[in-house]
Backbone as JSON, one array per atom type, in Angstrom:
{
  "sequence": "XXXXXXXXXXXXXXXXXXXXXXXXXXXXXXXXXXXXXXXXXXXXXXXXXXXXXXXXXXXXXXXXXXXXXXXXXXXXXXXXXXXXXXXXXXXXXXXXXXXXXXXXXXXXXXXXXXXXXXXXXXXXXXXXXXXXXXXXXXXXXXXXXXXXXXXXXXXXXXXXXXXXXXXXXXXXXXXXXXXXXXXXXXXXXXXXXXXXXXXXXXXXXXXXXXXXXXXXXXXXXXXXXXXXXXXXXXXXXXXXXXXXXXXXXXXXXXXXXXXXXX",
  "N": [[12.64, -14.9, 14.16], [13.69, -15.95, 10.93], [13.66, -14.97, 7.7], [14.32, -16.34, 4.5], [15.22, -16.16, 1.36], [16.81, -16.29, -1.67], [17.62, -14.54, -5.01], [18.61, -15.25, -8.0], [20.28, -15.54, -11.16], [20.61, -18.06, -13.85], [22.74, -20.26, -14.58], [24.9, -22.62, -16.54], [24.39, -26.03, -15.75], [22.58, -25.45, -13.67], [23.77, -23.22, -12.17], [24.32, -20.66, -10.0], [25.04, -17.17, -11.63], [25.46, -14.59, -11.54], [23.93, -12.48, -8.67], [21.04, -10.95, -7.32], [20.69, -10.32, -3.41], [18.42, -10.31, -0.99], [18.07, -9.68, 2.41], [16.13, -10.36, 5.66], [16.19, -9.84, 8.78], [14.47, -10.58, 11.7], [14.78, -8.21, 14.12], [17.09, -7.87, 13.19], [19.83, -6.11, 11.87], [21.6, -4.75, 8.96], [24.11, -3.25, 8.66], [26.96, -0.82, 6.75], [29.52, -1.31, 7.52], [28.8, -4.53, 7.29], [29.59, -4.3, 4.17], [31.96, -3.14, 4.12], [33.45, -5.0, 5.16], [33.08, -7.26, 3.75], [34.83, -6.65, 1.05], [36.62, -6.54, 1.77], [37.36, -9.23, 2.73], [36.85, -10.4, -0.09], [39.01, -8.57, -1.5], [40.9, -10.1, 0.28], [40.64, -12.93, -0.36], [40.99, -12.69, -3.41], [43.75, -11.75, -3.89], [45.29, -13.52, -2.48], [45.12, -15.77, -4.86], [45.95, -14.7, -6.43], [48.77, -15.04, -5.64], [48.61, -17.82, -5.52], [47.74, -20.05, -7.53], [45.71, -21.82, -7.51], [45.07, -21.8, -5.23], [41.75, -21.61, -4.48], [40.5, -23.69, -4.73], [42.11, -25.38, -2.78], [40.03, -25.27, -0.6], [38.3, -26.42, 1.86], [35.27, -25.78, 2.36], [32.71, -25.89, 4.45], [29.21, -26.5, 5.84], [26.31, -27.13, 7.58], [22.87, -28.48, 7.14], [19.28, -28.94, 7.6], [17.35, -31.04, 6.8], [14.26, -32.19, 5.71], [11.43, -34.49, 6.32], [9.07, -34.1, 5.35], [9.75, -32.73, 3.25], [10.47, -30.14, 3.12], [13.06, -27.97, 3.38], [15.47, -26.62, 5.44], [17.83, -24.05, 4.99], [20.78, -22.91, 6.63], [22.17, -20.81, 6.14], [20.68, -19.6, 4.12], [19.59, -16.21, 3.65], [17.93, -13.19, 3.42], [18.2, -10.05, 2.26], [18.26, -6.87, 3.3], [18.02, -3.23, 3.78], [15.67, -2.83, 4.93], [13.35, -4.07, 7.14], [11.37, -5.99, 5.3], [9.03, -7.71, 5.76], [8.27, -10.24, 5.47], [6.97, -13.32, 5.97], [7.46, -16.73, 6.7], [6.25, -20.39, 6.16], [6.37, -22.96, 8.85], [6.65, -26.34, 9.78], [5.25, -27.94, 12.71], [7.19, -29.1, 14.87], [8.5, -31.32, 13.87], [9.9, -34.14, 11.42], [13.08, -34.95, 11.17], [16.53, -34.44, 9.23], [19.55, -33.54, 10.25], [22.48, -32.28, 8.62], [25.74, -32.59, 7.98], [28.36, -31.58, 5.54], [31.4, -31.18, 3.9], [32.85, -29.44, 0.9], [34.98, -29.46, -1.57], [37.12, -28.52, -4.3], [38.18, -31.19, -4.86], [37.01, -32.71, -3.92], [33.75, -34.57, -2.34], [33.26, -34.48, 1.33], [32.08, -36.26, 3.39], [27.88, -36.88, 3.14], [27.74, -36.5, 7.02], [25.68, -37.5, 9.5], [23.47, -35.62, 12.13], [23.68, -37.52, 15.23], [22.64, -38.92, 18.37], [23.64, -40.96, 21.46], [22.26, -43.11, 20.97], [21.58, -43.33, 18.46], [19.59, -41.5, 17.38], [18.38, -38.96, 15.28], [19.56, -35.51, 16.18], [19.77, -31.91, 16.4], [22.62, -29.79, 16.11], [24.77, -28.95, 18.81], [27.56, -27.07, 20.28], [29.25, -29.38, 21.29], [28.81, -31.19, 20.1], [29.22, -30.89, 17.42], [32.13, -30.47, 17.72], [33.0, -32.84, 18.29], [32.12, -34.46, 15.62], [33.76, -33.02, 14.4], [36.19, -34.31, 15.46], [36.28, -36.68, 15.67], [35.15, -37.48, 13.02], [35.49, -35.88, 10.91], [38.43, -35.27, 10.78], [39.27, -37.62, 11.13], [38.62, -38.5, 8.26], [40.33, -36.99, 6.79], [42.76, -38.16, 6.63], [43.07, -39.3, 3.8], [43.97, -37.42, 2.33], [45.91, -34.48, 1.65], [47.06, -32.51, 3.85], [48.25, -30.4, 4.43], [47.95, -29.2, 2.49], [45.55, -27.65, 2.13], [42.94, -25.67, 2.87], [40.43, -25.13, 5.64], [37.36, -23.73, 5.91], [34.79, -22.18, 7.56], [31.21, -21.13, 9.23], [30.12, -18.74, 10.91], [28.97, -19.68, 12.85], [27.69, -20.18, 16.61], [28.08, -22.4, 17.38], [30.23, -23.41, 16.15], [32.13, -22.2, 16.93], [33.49, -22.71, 19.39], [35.69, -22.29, 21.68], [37.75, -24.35, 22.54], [36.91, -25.61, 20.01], [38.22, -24.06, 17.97], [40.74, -24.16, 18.96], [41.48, -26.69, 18.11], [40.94, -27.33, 15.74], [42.97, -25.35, 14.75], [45.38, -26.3, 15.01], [45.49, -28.23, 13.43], [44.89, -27.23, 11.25], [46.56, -25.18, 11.04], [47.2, -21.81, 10.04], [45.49, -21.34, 8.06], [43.14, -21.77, 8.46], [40.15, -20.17, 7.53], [37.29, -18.59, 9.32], [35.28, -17.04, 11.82], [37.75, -16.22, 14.26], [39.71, -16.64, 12.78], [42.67, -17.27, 10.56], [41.77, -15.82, 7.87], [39.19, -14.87, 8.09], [35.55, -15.36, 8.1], [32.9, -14.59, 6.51], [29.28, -13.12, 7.96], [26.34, -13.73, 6.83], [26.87, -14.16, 3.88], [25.91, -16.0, 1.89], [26.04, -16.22, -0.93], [28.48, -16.77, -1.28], [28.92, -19.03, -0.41], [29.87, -22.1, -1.66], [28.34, -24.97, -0.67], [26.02, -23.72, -0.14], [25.13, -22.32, -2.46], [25.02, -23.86, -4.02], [25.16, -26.7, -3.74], [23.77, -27.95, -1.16], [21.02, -26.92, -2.75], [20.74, -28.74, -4.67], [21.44, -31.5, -4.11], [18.39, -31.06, -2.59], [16.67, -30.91, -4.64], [16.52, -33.81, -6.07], [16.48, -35.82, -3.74], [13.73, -35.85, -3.38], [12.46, -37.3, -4.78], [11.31, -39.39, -5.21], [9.51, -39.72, -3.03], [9.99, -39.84, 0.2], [9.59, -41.86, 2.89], [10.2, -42.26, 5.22], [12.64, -41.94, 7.64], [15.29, -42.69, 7.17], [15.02, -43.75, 4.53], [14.94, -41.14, 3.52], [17.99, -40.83, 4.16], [19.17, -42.72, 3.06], [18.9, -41.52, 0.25], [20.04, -38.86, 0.72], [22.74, -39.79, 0.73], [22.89, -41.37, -1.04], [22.85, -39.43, -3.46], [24.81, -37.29, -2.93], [26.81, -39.09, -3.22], [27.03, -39.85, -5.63], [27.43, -37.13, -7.03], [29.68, -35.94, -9.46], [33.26, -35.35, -9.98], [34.43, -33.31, -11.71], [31.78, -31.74, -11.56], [31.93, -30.7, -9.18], [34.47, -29.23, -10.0], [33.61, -26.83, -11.87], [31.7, -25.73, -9.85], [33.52, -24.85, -7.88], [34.75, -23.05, -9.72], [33.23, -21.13, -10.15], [32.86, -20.0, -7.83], [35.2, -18.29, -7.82], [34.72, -16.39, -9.86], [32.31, -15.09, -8.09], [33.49, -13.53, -6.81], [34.63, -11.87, -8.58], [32.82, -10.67, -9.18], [31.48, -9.82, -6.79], [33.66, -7.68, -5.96], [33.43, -5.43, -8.26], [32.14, -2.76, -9.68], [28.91, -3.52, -9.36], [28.67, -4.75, -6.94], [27.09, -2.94, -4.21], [24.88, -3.76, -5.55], [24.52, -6.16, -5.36], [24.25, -6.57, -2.5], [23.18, -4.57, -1.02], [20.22, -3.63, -2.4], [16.76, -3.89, -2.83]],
  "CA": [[12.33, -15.62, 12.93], [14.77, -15.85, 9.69], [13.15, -14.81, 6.18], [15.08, -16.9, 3.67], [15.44, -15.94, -0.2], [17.76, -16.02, -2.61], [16.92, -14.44, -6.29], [19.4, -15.91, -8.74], [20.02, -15.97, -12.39], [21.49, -19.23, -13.45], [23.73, -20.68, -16.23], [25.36, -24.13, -16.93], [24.68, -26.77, -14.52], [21.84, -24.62, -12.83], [24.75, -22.71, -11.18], [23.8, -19.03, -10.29], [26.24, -16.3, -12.61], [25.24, -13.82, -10.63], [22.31, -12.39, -7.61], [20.68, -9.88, -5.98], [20.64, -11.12, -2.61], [17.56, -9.64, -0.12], [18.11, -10.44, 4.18], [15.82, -10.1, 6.49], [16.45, -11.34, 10.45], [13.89, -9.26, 12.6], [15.47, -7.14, 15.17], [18.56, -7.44, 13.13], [19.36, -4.46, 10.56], [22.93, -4.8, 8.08], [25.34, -1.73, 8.44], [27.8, -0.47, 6.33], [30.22, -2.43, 8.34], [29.05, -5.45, 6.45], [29.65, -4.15, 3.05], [32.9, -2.96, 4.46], [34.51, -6.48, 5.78], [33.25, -8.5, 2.53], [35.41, -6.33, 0.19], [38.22, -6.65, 2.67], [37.18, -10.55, 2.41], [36.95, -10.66, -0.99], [40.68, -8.62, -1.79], [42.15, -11.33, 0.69], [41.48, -14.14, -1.1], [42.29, -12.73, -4.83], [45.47, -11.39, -3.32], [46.07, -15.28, -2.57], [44.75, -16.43, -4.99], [47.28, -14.36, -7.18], [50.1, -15.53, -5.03], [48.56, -19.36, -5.41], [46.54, -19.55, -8.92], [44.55, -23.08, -7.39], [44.2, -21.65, -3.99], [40.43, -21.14, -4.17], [40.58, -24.92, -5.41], [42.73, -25.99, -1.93], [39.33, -24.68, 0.63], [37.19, -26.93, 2.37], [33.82, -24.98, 2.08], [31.9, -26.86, 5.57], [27.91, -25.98, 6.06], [25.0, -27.9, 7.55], [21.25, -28.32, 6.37], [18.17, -29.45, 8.1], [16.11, -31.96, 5.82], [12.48, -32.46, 6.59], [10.74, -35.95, 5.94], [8.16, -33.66, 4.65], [10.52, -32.02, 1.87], [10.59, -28.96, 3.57], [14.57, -27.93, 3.42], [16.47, -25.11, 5.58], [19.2, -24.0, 4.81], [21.07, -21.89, 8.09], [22.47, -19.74, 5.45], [19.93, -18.72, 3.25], [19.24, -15.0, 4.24], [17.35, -12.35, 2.6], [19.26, -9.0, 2.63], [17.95, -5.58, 3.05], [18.16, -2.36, 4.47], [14.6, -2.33, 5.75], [12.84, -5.26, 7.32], [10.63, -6.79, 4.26], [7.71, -8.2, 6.36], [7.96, -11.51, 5.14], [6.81, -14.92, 6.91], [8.2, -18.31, 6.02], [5.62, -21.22, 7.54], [7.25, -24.21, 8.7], [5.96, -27.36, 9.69], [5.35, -27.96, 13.83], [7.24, -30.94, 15.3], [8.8, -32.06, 11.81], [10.61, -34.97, 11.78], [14.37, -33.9, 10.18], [17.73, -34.87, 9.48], [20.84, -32.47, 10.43], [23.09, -33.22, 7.68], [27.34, -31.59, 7.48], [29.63, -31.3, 4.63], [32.76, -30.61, 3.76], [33.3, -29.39, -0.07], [36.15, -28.46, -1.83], [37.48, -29.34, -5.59], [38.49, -32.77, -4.92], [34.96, -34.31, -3.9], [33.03, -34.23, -1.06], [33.72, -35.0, 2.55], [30.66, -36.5, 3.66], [27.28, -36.78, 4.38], [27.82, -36.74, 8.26], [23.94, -36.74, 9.95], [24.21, -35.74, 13.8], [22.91, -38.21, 15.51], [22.96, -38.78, 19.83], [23.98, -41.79, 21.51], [20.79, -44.08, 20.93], [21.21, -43.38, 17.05], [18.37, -40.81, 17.55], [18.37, -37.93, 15.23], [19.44, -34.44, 16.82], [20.54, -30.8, 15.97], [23.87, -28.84, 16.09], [25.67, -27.64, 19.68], [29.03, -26.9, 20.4], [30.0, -30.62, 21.95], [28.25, -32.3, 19.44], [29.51, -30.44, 16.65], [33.47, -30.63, 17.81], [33.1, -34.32, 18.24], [32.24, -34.81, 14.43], [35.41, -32.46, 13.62], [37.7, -34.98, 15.83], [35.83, -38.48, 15.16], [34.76, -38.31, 11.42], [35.92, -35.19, 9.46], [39.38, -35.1, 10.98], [39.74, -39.0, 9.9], [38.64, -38.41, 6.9], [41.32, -36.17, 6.42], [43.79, -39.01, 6.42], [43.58, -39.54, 2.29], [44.42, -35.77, 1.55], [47.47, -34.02, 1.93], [45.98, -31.38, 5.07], [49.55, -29.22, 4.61], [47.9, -28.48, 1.45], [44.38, -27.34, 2.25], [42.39, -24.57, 3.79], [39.04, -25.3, 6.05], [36.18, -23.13, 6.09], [33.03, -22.66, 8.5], [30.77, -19.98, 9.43], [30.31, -18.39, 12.36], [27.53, -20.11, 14.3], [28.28, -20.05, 17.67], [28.35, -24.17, 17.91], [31.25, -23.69, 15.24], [33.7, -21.25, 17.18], [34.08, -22.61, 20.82], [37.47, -22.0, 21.86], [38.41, -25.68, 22.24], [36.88, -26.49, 18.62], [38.62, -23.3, 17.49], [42.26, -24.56, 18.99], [41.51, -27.86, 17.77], [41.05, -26.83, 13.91], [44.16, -24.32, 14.46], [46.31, -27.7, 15.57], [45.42, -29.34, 12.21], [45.17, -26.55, 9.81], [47.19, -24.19, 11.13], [46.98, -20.66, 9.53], [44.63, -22.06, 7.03], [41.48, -21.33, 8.86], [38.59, -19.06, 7.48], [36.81, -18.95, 10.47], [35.67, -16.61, 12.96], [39.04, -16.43, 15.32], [40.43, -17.75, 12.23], [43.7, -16.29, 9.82], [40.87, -15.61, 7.47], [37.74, -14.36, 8.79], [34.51, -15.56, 7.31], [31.86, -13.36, 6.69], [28.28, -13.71, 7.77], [25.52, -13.56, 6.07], [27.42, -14.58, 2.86], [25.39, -17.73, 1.51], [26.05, -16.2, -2.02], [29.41, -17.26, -1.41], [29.26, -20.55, 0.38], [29.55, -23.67, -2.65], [27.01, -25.5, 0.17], [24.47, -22.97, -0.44], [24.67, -21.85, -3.93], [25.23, -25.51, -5.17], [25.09, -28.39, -2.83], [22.09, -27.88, -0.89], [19.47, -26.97, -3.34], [20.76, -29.97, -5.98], [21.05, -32.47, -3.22], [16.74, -31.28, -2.3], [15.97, -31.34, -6.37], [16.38, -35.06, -6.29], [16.28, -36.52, -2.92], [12.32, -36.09, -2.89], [12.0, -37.26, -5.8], [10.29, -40.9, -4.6], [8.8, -39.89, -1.66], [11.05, -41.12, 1.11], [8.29, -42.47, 4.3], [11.15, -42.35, 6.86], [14.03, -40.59, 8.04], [16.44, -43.81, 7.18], [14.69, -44.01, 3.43], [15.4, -40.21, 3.08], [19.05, -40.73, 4.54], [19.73, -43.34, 2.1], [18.69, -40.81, -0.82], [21.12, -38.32, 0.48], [24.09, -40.81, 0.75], [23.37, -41.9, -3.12], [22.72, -38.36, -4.23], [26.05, -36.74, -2.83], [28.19, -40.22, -3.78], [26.94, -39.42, -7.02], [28.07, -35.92, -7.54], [31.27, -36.06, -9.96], [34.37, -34.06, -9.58], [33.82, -32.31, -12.84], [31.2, -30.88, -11.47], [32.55, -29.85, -8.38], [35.35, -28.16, -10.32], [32.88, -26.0, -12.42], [31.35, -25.29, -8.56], [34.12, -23.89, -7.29], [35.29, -21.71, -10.65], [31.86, -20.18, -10.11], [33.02, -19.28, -6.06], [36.23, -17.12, -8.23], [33.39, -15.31, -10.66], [31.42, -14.49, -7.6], [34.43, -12.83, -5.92], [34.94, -10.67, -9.27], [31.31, -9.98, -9.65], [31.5, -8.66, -5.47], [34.33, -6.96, -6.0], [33.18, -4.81, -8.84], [31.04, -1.9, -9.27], [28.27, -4.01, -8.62], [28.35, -4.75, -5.38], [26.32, -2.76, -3.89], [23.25, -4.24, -6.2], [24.43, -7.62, -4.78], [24.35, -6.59, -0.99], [21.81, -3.57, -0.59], [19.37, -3.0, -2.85], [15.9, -5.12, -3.21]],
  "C": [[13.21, -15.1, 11.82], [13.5, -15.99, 8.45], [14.19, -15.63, 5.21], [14.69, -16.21, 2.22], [16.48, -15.39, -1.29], [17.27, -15.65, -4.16], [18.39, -14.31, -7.28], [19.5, -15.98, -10.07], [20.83, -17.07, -12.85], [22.01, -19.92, -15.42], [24.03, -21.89, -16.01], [25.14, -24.86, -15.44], [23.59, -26.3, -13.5], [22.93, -23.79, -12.14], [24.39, -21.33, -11.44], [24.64, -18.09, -10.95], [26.35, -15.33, -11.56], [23.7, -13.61, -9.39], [22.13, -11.27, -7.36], [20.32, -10.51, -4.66], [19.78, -9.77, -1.59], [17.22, -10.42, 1.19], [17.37, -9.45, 4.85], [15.91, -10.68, 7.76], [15.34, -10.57, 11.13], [15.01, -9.29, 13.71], [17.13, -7.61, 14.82], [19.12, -6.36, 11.91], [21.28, -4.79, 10.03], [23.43, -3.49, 8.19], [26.34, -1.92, 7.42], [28.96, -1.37, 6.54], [29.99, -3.79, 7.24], [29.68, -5.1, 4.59], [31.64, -3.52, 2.8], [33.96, -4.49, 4.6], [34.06, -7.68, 4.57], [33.78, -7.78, 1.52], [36.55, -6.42, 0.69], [38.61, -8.37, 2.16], [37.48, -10.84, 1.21], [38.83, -10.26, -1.74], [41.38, -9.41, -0.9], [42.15, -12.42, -0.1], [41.69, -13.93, -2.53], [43.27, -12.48, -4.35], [45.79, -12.83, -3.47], [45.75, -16.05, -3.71], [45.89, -15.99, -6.85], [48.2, -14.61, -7.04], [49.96, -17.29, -5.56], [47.43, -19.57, -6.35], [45.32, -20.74, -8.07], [44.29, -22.69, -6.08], [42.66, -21.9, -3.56], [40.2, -23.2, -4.35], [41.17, -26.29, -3.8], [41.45, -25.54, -0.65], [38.5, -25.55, 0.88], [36.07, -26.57, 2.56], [33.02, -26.05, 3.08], [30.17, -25.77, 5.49], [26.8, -27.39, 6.56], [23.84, -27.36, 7.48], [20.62, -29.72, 7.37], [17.33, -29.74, 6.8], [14.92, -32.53, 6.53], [12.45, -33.89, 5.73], [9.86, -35.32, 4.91], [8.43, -32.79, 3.55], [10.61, -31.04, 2.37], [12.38, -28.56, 4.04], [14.79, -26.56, 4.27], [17.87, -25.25, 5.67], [19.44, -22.81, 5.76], [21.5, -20.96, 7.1], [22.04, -19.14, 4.55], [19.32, -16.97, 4.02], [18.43, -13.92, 3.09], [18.03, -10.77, 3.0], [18.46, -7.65, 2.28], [18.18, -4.65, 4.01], [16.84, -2.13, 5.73], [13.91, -3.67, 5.76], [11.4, -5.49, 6.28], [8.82, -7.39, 4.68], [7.45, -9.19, 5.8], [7.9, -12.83, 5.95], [7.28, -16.23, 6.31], [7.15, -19.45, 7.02], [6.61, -22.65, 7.49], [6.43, -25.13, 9.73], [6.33, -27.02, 11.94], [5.92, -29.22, 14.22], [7.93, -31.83, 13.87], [10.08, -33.06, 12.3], [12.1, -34.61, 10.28], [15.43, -34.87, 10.23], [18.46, -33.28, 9.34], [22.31, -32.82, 9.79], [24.63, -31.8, 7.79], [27.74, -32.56, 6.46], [30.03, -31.02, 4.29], [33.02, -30.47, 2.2], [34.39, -29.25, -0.25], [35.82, -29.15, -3.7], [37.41, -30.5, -6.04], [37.23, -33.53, -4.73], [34.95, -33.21, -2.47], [33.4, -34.63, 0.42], [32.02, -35.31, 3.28], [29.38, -37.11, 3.2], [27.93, -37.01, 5.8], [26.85, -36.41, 9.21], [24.69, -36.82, 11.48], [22.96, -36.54, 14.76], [23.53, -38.25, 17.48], [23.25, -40.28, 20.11], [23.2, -43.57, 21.0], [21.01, -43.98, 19.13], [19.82, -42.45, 16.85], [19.31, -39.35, 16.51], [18.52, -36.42, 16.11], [20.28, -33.44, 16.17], [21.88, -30.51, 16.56], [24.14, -28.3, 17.34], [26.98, -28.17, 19.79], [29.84, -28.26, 20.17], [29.36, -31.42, 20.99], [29.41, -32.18, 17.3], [31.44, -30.52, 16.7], [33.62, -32.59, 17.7], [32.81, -34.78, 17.09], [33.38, -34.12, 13.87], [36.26, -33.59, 13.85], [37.26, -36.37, 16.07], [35.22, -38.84, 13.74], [35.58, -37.28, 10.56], [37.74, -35.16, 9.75], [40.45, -36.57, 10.24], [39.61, -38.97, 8.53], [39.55, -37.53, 5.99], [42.76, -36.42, 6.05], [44.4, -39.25, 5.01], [44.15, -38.61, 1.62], [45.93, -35.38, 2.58], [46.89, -32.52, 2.8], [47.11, -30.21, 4.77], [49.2, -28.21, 3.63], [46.05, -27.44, 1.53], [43.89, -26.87, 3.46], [40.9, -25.19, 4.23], [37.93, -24.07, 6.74], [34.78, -23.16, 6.74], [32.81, -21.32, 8.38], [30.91, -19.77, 10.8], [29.58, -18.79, 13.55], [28.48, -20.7, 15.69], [28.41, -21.64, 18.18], [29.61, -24.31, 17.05], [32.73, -23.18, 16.27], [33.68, -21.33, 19.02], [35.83, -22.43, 21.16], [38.15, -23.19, 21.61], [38.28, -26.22, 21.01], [37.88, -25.48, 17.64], [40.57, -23.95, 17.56], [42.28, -25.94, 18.31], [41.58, -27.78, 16.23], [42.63, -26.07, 14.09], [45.32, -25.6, 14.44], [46.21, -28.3, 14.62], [45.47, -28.69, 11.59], [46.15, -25.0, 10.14], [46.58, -22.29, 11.44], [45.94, -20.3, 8.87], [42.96, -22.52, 7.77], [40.68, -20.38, 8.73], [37.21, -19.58, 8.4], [36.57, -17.4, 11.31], [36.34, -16.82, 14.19], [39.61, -17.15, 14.3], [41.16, -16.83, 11.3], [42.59, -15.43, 8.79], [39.83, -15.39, 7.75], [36.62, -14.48, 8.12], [33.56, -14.57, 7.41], [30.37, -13.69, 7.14], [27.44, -13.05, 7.04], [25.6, -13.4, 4.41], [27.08, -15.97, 1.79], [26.0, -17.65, -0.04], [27.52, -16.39, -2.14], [30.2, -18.77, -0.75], [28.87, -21.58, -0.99], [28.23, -24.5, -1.57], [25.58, -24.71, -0.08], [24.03, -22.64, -1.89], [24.66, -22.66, -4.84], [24.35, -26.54, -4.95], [23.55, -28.97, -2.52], [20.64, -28.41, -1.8], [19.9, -28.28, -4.47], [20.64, -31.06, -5.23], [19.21, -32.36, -2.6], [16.31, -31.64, -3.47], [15.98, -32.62, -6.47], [16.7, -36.49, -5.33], [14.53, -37.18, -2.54], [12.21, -36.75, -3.49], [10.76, -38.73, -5.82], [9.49, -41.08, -3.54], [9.04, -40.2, -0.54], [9.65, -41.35, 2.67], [8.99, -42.04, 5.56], [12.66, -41.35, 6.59], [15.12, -41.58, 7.51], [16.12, -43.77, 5.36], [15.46, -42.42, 3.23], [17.23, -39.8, 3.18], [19.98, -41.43, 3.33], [19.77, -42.7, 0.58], [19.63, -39.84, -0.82], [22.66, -38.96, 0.11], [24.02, -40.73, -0.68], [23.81, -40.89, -3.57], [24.19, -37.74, -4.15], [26.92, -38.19, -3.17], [28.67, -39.57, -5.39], [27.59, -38.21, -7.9], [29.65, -36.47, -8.08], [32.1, -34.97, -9.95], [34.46, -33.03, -10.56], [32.87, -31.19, -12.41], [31.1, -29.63, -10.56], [33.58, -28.96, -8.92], [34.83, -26.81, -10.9], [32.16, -25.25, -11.37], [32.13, -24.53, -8.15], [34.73, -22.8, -8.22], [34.53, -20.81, -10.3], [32.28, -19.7, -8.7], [34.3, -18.41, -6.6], [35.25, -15.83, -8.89], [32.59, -14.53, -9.59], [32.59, -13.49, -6.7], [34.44, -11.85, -7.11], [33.69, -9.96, -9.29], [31.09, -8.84, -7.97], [32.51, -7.73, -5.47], [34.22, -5.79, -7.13], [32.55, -3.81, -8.54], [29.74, -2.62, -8.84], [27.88, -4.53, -7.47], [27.28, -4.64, -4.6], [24.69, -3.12, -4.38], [23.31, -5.6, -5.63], [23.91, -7.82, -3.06], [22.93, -5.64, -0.57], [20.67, -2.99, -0.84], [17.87, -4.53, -2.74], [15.52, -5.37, -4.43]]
}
């Protein structure tokens, strides 16, 4: 079982400034090691981002979210972060009828909604073969209006993300220009406080999808569609300044109040 919570203080736009961020997984415990490979993370991309001032501006930021019928939202990357397991429960509904929703941020807009659905048009979750086949039948087309030579794509590490074949298959389109586990860039986990999908997207796309009550999975589908059309690029740009701020704010003395303390 995954504890979720993020504790946030928040400025323009609801956008968080800064966090203390508290993870619990049972029977999984954070080492040193992590606090180690996200300062490594973090001086790679200012380094580039000194070499290439809009770099942070050229990243595809990918994440999916499970939406309940019953408003009940998870997000795979919400984590709660500590040294010592917390003893906290999260209840969640039995049997819940959901959507499994990807997208692709960056600067420019959005890439997406893309719900994963099976051959029947039936709602279903995230594996490997399901998950490569929306890279190389929707997000890869959709990749046609942008200039790809110019832009970096980002995932996490879930193990439906980094099969070998979806791994060579991203390397074949973006090259070098993969933050990725097995990728030039190496993503970090348990990093939500640096995913735009989590510290943005997500929770603004739940604040006003419920907002009418949706009955069905097709009523609530049509609420995401509006809601993310809707988002303007303005606001995405102010989204991703805030993913540079959170790199100075981890890279500081603070740190460690962001990663290890409760």
């Amino acid at each position: 079982m995954v504890t979720n919570s993020v504790c946030l203080t928040r400025g323009k736009l609801g956008l968080p400034t800064c966090c203390q961020v508290i993870y619990s997984q049972f029977g999984l415990a954070i080492h040193q090691n992590d606090h180690q490979a996200r300062r490594r993370f973090v001086e790679w991309a200012q380094n580039d981002i000194a070499v290439v001032p809009d770099f942070h501006k050229r990243i595809l930021f990918s994440d999916e979210a499970h939406f309940w019928l019953n408003g009940y939202v998870n997000k795979q990357n919400y984590r709660i972060w500590s040294e010592a397991n917390p003893q906290v429960y999260v209840e969640t509904p039995l049997d819940p009828e959901k959507l499994t929703v990807w997208c692709a941020l960056w600067a420019g807009g959005i890439i997406g909604p893309y719900f994963f659905k099976n051959d029947e048009g039936h709602n279903v979750t995230v594996n490997g073969d399901r998950y490569r086949a929306m890279i190389t039948n929707f997000f890869i087309p959709e990749l046609n209006n942008h200039d790809v030579q110019e832009l970096w794509f980002q995932q996490d590490g879930a193990t439906c993300h980094t099969a070998r074949a979806t791994i060579d298959f991203l390397k074949d389109t973006f090259g070098d220009r993969l933050i990725s586990r097995f990728g030039h860039g190496s993503w970090l986990p348990r990093s939500c406080d640096l995913t735009p999908l989590d510290y943005f997207l997500w929770g603004y796309v739940k604040s006003l999808v419920y907002a009418d009550k949706p009955q069905t999975l097709e009523h609530l589908e049509d609420n995401i569609r509006r809601v993310i059309a809707d988002i303007r690029p303005q606001m995405l740009e102010k989204v991703i300044e805030n993913w540079t701020s959170r790199l100075d704010y981890s890279h500081g003395s603070h740190m460690p109040e962001i990663i290890f303390k409760m």
